PDB file of C-alpha atoms in Angstrom:
ATOM      1  CA  MET A   1      39.533  90.002 -14.497  1.00 56.00           C
ATOM      2  CA  ARG A   2      41.298  87.111 -12.832  1.00 60.00           C
ATOM      3  CA  ARG A   3      38.561  86.797 -10.237  1.00 59.00           C
ATOM      4  CA  THR A   4      35.885  86.700 -12.955  1.00 60.00           C
ATOM      5  CA  ARG A   5      37.760  83.982 -14.804  1.00 58.00           C
ATOM      6  CA  ARG A   6      38.068  81.881 -11.635  1.00 59.00           C
ATOM      7  CA  ALA A   7      34.368  82.307 -10.921  1.00 51.00           C
ATOM      8  CA  ALA A   8      33.526  81.204 -14.467  1.00 52.00           C
ATOM      9  CA  ILE A   9      35.756  78.108 -14.149  1.00 56.00           C
ATOM     10  CA  VAL A  10      34.269  77.187 -10.768  1.00 48.00           C
ATOM     11  CA  CYS A  11      30.751  77.666 -12.169  1.00 53.00           C
ATOM     12  CA  ALA A  12      31.546  75.471 -15.192  1.00 51.00           C
ATOM     13  CA  LEU A  13      32.987  72.735 -12.969  1.00 47.00           C
ATOM     14  CA  LEU A  14      29.962  72.807 -10.679  1.00 52.00           C
ATOM     15  CA  CYS A  15      27.600  72.573 -13.643  1.00 52.00           C
ATOM     16  CA  ALA A  16      29.580  69.653 -15.086  1.00 51.00           C
ATOM     17  CA  ALA A  17      29.596  67.868 -11.721  1.00 47.00           C
ATOM     18  CA  ALA A  18      25.833  68.309 -11.398  1.00 45.00           C
ATOM     19  CA  ALA A  19      25.308  66.728 -14.817  1.00 47.00           C
ATOM     20  CA  VAL A  20      27.318  63.624 -13.891  1.00 52.00           C
ATOM     21  CA  ARG A  21      25.487  61.025 -11.817  1.00 59.00           C
ATOM     22  CA  ALA A  22      26.159  57.481 -10.858  1.00 73.00           C
ATOM     23  CA  ALA A  23      24.368  54.742 -12.775  1.00 83.00           C
ATOM     24  CA  GLU A  24      21.381  53.269 -10.974  1.00 91.00           C
ATOM     25  CA  PRO A  25      21.992  49.580 -10.240  1.00 93.00           C
ATOM     26  CA  PHE A  26      18.263  48.724 -10.209  1.00 94.00           C
ATOM     27  CA  THR A  27      15.244  50.505 -11.634  1.00 94.00           C
ATOM     28  CA  LYS A  28      11.698  49.146 -11.437  1.00 96.00           C
ATOM     29  CA  HIS A  29       9.674  50.405 -14.384  1.00 96.00           C
ATOM     30  CA  ASN A  30       6.404  48.584 -13.670  1.00 95.00           C
ATOM     31  CA  VAL A  31       4.716  45.768 -11.824  1.00 97.00           C
ATOM     32  CA  VAL A  32       3.028  43.508 -14.389  1.00 97.00           C
ATOM     33  CA  LEU A  33       0.079  41.539 -13.031  1.00 96.00           C
ATOM     34  CA  LEU A  34      -0.244  38.306 -14.992  1.00 96.00           C
ATOM     35  CA  GLN A  35      -3.720  37.353 -13.774  1.00 96.00           C
ATOM     36  CA  SER A  36      -7.127  39.001 -13.865  1.00 95.00           C
ATOM     37  CA  SER A  37      -8.385  41.250 -11.084  1.00 95.00           C
ATOM     38  CA  ALA A  38     -10.998  38.651 -10.125  1.00 96.00           C
ATOM     39  CA  VAL A  39      -8.347  35.931  -9.726  1.00 97.00           C
ATOM     40  CA  LEU A  40      -6.098  38.230  -7.707  1.00 96.00           C
ATOM     41  CA  GLU A  41      -8.963  39.290  -5.429  1.00 96.00           C
ATOM     42  CA  ALA A  42      -9.697  35.619  -4.692  1.00 97.00           C
ATOM     43  CA  ARG A  43      -6.049  34.689  -4.086  1.00 97.00           C
ATOM     44  CA  VAL A  44      -4.451  37.651  -2.327  1.00 97.00           C
ATOM     45  CA  ALA A  45      -5.488  37.622   1.325  1.00 93.00           C
ATOM     46  CA  SER A  46      -3.900  41.022   2.017  1.00 95.00           C
ATOM     47  CA  ILE A  47      -3.050  43.640  -0.597  1.00 95.00           C
ATOM     48  CA  ASP A  48      -0.820  45.332   1.987  1.00 97.00           C
ATOM     49  CA  ALA A  49       1.123  42.097   2.549  1.00 97.00           C
ATOM     50  CA  MET A  50       1.543  41.645  -1.222  1.00 97.00           C
ATOM     51  CA  ALA A  51       2.725  45.253  -1.611  1.00 97.00           C
ATOM     52  CA  GLU A  52       5.212  44.774   1.246  1.00 98.00           C
ATOM     53  CA  TYR A  53       6.460  41.570  -0.405  1.00 98.00           C
ATOM     54  CA  ILE A  54       6.945  43.345  -3.743  1.00 98.00           C
ATOM     55  CA  ARG A  55       8.959  46.092  -1.982  1.00 98.00           C
ATOM     56  CA  ALA A  56      11.072  43.409  -0.269  1.00 98.00           C
ATOM     57  CA  VAL A  57      11.669  41.680  -3.637  1.00 98.00           C
ATOM     58  CA  GLU A  58      12.755  45.026  -5.115  1.00 98.00           C
ATOM     59  CA  ALA A  59      15.166  45.611  -2.214  1.00 98.00           C
ATOM     60  CA  ALA A  60      16.580  42.087  -2.548  1.00 98.00           C
ATOM     61  CA  ALA A  61      17.019  42.592  -6.306  1.00 98.00           C
ATOM     62  CA  ARG A  62      18.844  45.874  -5.779  1.00 97.00           C
ATOM     63  CA  GLU A  63      21.161  44.232  -3.212  1.00 97.00           C
ATOM     64  CA  ALA A  64      21.744  41.311  -5.582  1.00 97.00           C
ATOM     65  CA  VAL A  65      22.713  43.535  -8.501  1.00 97.00           C
ATOM     66  CA  ILE A  66      25.169  45.478  -6.356  1.00 96.00           C
ATOM     67  CA  ALA A  67      26.620  42.300  -4.796  1.00 96.00           C
ATOM     68  CA  ALA A  68      27.183  40.696  -8.208  1.00 95.00           C
ATOM     69  CA  GLY A  69      29.980  43.145  -8.972  1.00 92.00           C
ATOM     70  CA  SER A  70      29.072  43.605 -12.647  1.00 92.00           C
ATOM     71  CA  THR A  71      27.810  46.861 -14.124  1.00 93.00           C
ATOM     72  CA  ARG A  72      26.565  45.301 -17.373  1.00 94.00           C
ATOM     73  CA  PRO A  73      23.226  46.912 -18.298  1.00 95.00           C
ATOM     74  CA  ALA A  74      20.285  44.549 -18.750  1.00 96.00           C
ATOM     75  CA  ALA A  75      16.543  45.062 -19.161  1.00 97.00           C
ATOM     76  CA  GLY A  76      13.660  42.672 -18.797  1.00 97.00           C
ATOM     77  CA  PHE A  77      11.547  40.972 -16.175  1.00 98.00           C
ATOM     78  CA  ILE A  78      11.871  39.319 -12.797  1.00 98.00           C
ATOM     79  CA  VAL A  79       8.896  36.957 -12.640  1.00 98.00           C
ATOM     80  CA  VAL A  80       7.592  35.739  -9.294  1.00 98.00           C
ATOM     81  CA  ALA A  81       4.938  33.180  -8.398  1.00 97.00           C
ATOM     82  CA  VAL A  82       3.652  32.719  -4.857  1.00 97.00           C
ATOM     83  CA  GLN A  83       1.763  29.552  -3.904  1.00 95.00           C
ATOM     84  CA  PRO A  84      -0.343  28.877  -0.814  1.00 95.00           C
ATOM     85  CA  GLY A  85       1.884  27.759   2.039  1.00 93.00           C
ATOM     86  CA  ALA A  86       4.254  30.731   1.576  1.00 90.00           C
ATOM     87  CA  ARG A  87       6.201  29.104  -1.275  1.00 94.00           C
ATOM     88  CA  SER A  88       7.661  31.079  -4.141  1.00 96.00           C
ATOM     89  CA  ARG A  89       9.406  30.629  -7.476  1.00 96.00           C
ATOM     90  CA  VAL A  90      11.473  33.134  -9.407  1.00 97.00           C
ATOM     91  CA  TRP A  91      12.285  33.270 -13.127  1.00 97.00           C
ATOM     92  CA  LEU A  92      14.431  35.786 -14.977  1.00 97.00           C
ATOM     93  CA  ASP A  93      13.533  36.957 -18.469  1.00 97.00           C
ATOM     94  CA  PHE A  94      15.962  39.579 -19.756  1.00 97.00           C
ATOM     95  CA  ASP A  95      16.316  40.875 -23.307  1.00 96.00           C
ATOM     96  CA  ALA A  96      20.077  40.372 -23.081  1.00 92.00           C
ATOM     97  CA  ALA A  97      21.112  38.164 -20.188  1.00 90.00           C
ATOM     98  CA  PRO A  98      22.874  39.742 -17.236  1.00 94.00           C
ATOM     99  CA  THR A  99      26.099  38.092 -16.090  1.00 95.00           C
ATOM    100  CA  PHE A 100      25.887  34.618 -14.578  1.00 96.00           C
ATOM    101  CA  GLU A 101      26.738  36.035 -11.146  1.00 96.00           C
ATOM    102  CA  THR A 102      24.046  38.717 -11.400  1.00 97.00           C
ATOM    103  CA  GLY A 103      21.468  36.067 -12.311  1.00 96.00           C
ATOM    104  CA  ARG A 104      22.623  33.813  -9.483  1.00 97.00           C
ATOM    105  CA  GLN A 105      22.482  36.651  -6.959  1.00 97.00           C
ATOM    106  CA  LEU A 106      19.008  37.689  -8.136  1.00 98.00           C
ATOM    107  CA  MET A 107      17.618  34.149  -7.910  1.00 97.00           C
ATOM    108  CA  THR A 108      19.173  33.486  -4.499  1.00 97.00           C
ATOM    109  CA  ARG A 109      18.309  36.767  -2.817  1.00 98.00           C
ATOM    110  CA  ILE A 110      14.781  37.084  -4.191  1.00 98.00           C
ATOM    111  CA  GLY A 111      14.124  33.415  -3.482  1.00 96.00           C
ATOM    112  CA  ALA A 112      15.078  34.034   0.159  1.00 97.00           C
ATOM    113  CA  VAL A 113      12.387  36.699   0.675  1.00 98.00           C
ATOM    114  CA  ARG A 114       9.494  35.303   2.698  1.00 97.00           C
ATOM    115  CA  PRO A 115       6.359  35.475   0.517  1.00 97.00           C
ATOM    116  CA  PHE A 116       2.951  36.784   1.477  1.00 97.00           C
ATOM    117  CA  GLU A 117       0.149  34.270   2.007  1.00 95.00           C
ATOM    118  CA  ALA A 118      -1.650  33.302  -1.191  1.00 96.00           C
ATOM    119  CA  ARG A 119      -4.871  31.300  -1.091  1.00 96.00           C
ATOM    120  CA  ASN A 120      -6.766  29.147  -3.589  1.00 95.00           C
ATOM    121  CA  GLY A 121      -3.895  28.961  -6.089  1.00 95.00           C
ATOM    122  CA  PRO A 122      -0.799  30.798  -7.278  1.00 96.00           C
ATOM    123  CA  VAL A 123      -0.358  34.558  -7.606  1.00 98.00           C
ATOM    124  CA  VAL A 124       1.945  35.456 -10.492  1.00 98.00           C
ATOM    125  CA  PHE A 125       3.427  38.853 -11.290  1.00 98.00           C
ATOM    126  CA  ALA A 126       6.533  40.346 -12.839  1.00 98.00           C
ATOM    127  CA  LEU A 127       8.723  43.339 -12.177  1.00 98.00           C
ATOM    128  CA  LYS A 128       9.762  45.086 -15.379  1.00 98.00           C
ATOM    129  CA  VAL A 129      13.263  46.262 -14.525  1.00 97.00           C
ATOM    130  CA  GLY A 130      16.444  47.810 -15.783  1.00 96.00           C
ATOM    131  CA  LEU A 131      19.877  47.068 -14.363  1.00 96.00           C
ATOM    132  CA  TRP A 132      22.614  49.694 -14.478  1.00 95.00           C
ATOM    133  CA  ASP A 133      20.559  52.263 -16.392  1.00 93.00           C
ATOM    134  CA  ALA A 134      19.553  49.885 -19.177  1.00 93.00           C
ATOM    135  CA  PHE A 135      16.807  51.180 -21.450  1.00 92.00           C
ATOM    136  CA  GLU A 136      13.355  49.856 -20.593  1.00 94.00           C
ATOM    137  CA  SER A 137      12.431  46.641 -22.403  1.00 95.00           C
ATOM    138  CA  LYS A 138       9.930  47.190 -25.228  1.00 96.00           C
ATOM    139  CA  ARG A 139       8.120  43.972 -24.299  1.00 96.00           C
ATOM    140  CA  VAL A 140       4.939  44.315 -22.277  1.00 95.00           C
ATOM    141  CA  ALA A 141       4.947  40.883 -20.634  1.00 94.00           C
ATOM    142  CA  PRO A 142       7.496  38.218 -19.751  1.00 97.00           C
ATOM    143  CA  SER A 143       7.969  34.791 -21.261  1.00 94.00           C
ATOM    144  CA  PRO A 144      10.814  33.060 -19.395  1.00 96.00           C
ATOM    145  CA  ALA A 145      12.649  30.228 -21.146  1.00 94.00           C
ATOM    146  CA  ALA A 146      11.329  27.670 -18.627  1.00 94.00           C
ATOM    147  CA  TRP A 147       7.758  28.724 -19.468  1.00 94.00           C
ATOM    148  CA  LYS A 148       8.387  28.363 -23.198  1.00 94.00           C
ATOM    149  CA  ALA A 149       9.947  24.924 -22.649  1.00 93.00           C
ATOM    150  CA  ALA A 150       6.973  23.791 -20.528  1.00 92.00           C
ATOM    151  CA  MET A 151       4.492  24.896 -23.196  1.00 92.00           C
ATOM    152  CA  HIS A 152       6.543  23.216 -25.899  1.00 93.00           C
ATOM    153  CA  LYS A 153       6.593  20.018 -23.829  1.00 92.00           C
ATOM    154  CA  ALA A 154       2.820  20.271 -23.312  1.00 90.00           C
ATOM    155  CA  GLY A 155       2.363  20.781 -27.044  1.00 91.00           C
ATOM    156  CA  LYS A 156      -0.054  23.672 -26.581  1.00 90.00           C
ATOM    157  CA  PRO A 157      -0.393  27.109 -25.022  1.00 89.00           C
ATOM    158  CA  LEU A 158      -1.139  26.906 -21.306  1.00 90.00           C
ATOM    159  CA  GLU A 159      -3.151  29.151 -19.020  1.00 93.00           C
ATOM    160  CA  ILE A 160      -1.097  30.582 -16.165  1.00 94.00           C
ATOM    161  CA  ASP A 161      -2.574  28.151 -13.583  1.00 94.00           C
ATOM    162  CA  GLU A 162      -1.812  25.131 -15.792  1.00 93.00           C
ATOM    163  CA  LEU A 163       1.680  26.454 -16.392  1.00 94.00           C
ATOM    164  CA  MET A 164       2.330  26.956 -12.679  1.00 94.00           C
ATOM    165  CA  GLU A 165       1.026  23.479 -11.871  1.00 92.00           C
ATOM    166  CA  LEU A 166       3.354  21.964 -14.444  1.00 91.00           C
ATOM    167  CA  LEU A 167       6.385  24.040 -13.411  1.00 91.00           C
ATOM    168  CA  TRP A 168       5.858  23.546  -9.693  1.00 86.00           C
ATOM    169  CA  ARG A 169       6.342  19.788 -10.089  1.00 79.00           C
ATOM    170  CA  GLU A 170       9.913  20.322 -11.294  1.00 60.00           C
ATOM    171  CA  PRO A 171      12.415  21.503  -8.659  1.00 56.00           C
ATOM    172  CA  THR A 172      14.075  24.749  -9.618  1.00 51.00           C
ATOM    173  CA  ALA A 173      16.405  27.379  -8.176  1.00 43.00           C
ATOM    174  CA  GLY A 174      14.458  30.165  -6.521  1.00 43.00           C
ATOM    175  CA  GLN A 175      11.865  27.830  -5.004  1.00 42.00           C
ATOM    176  CA  ARG A 176      11.171  28.377  -1.377  1.00 38.00           C
TER     177      ARG A 176
END
């Protein structure tokens, strides 16, 4: 009887331990392409190089979230633009902002990743992400605050190329 009881307790503990898991610091839900296929085909010299860059951005984001020291959940987008000449810009667009340190780490570490070579204009995409097991954002596309401010300043909606041209003139964190 005693042996059966011990076995039942051990089994219950093992089942409980299996159900518990550590929170994931970084989850990529999707890659959101913000330009048409035709534009991307003309501007991306190597799909493999772009895919490698996206994986490197994901790794840098994961490292940044862990290094920030906060476990506050956040969901939204990490938006990246790559210009010819291996230059990049990063914008964050979260539903509820992560901590200041998390944002700083994300901008710094992602901005330090060497971009792939774009040609004939910018390549713009976003990673739809969750930090620390946050629920996936219900939004389908990003709209960072800097983009909204630039369109407000322009007084009209802007196409992505016009927006990038306008934003690239202004120095910003995350530019490489």
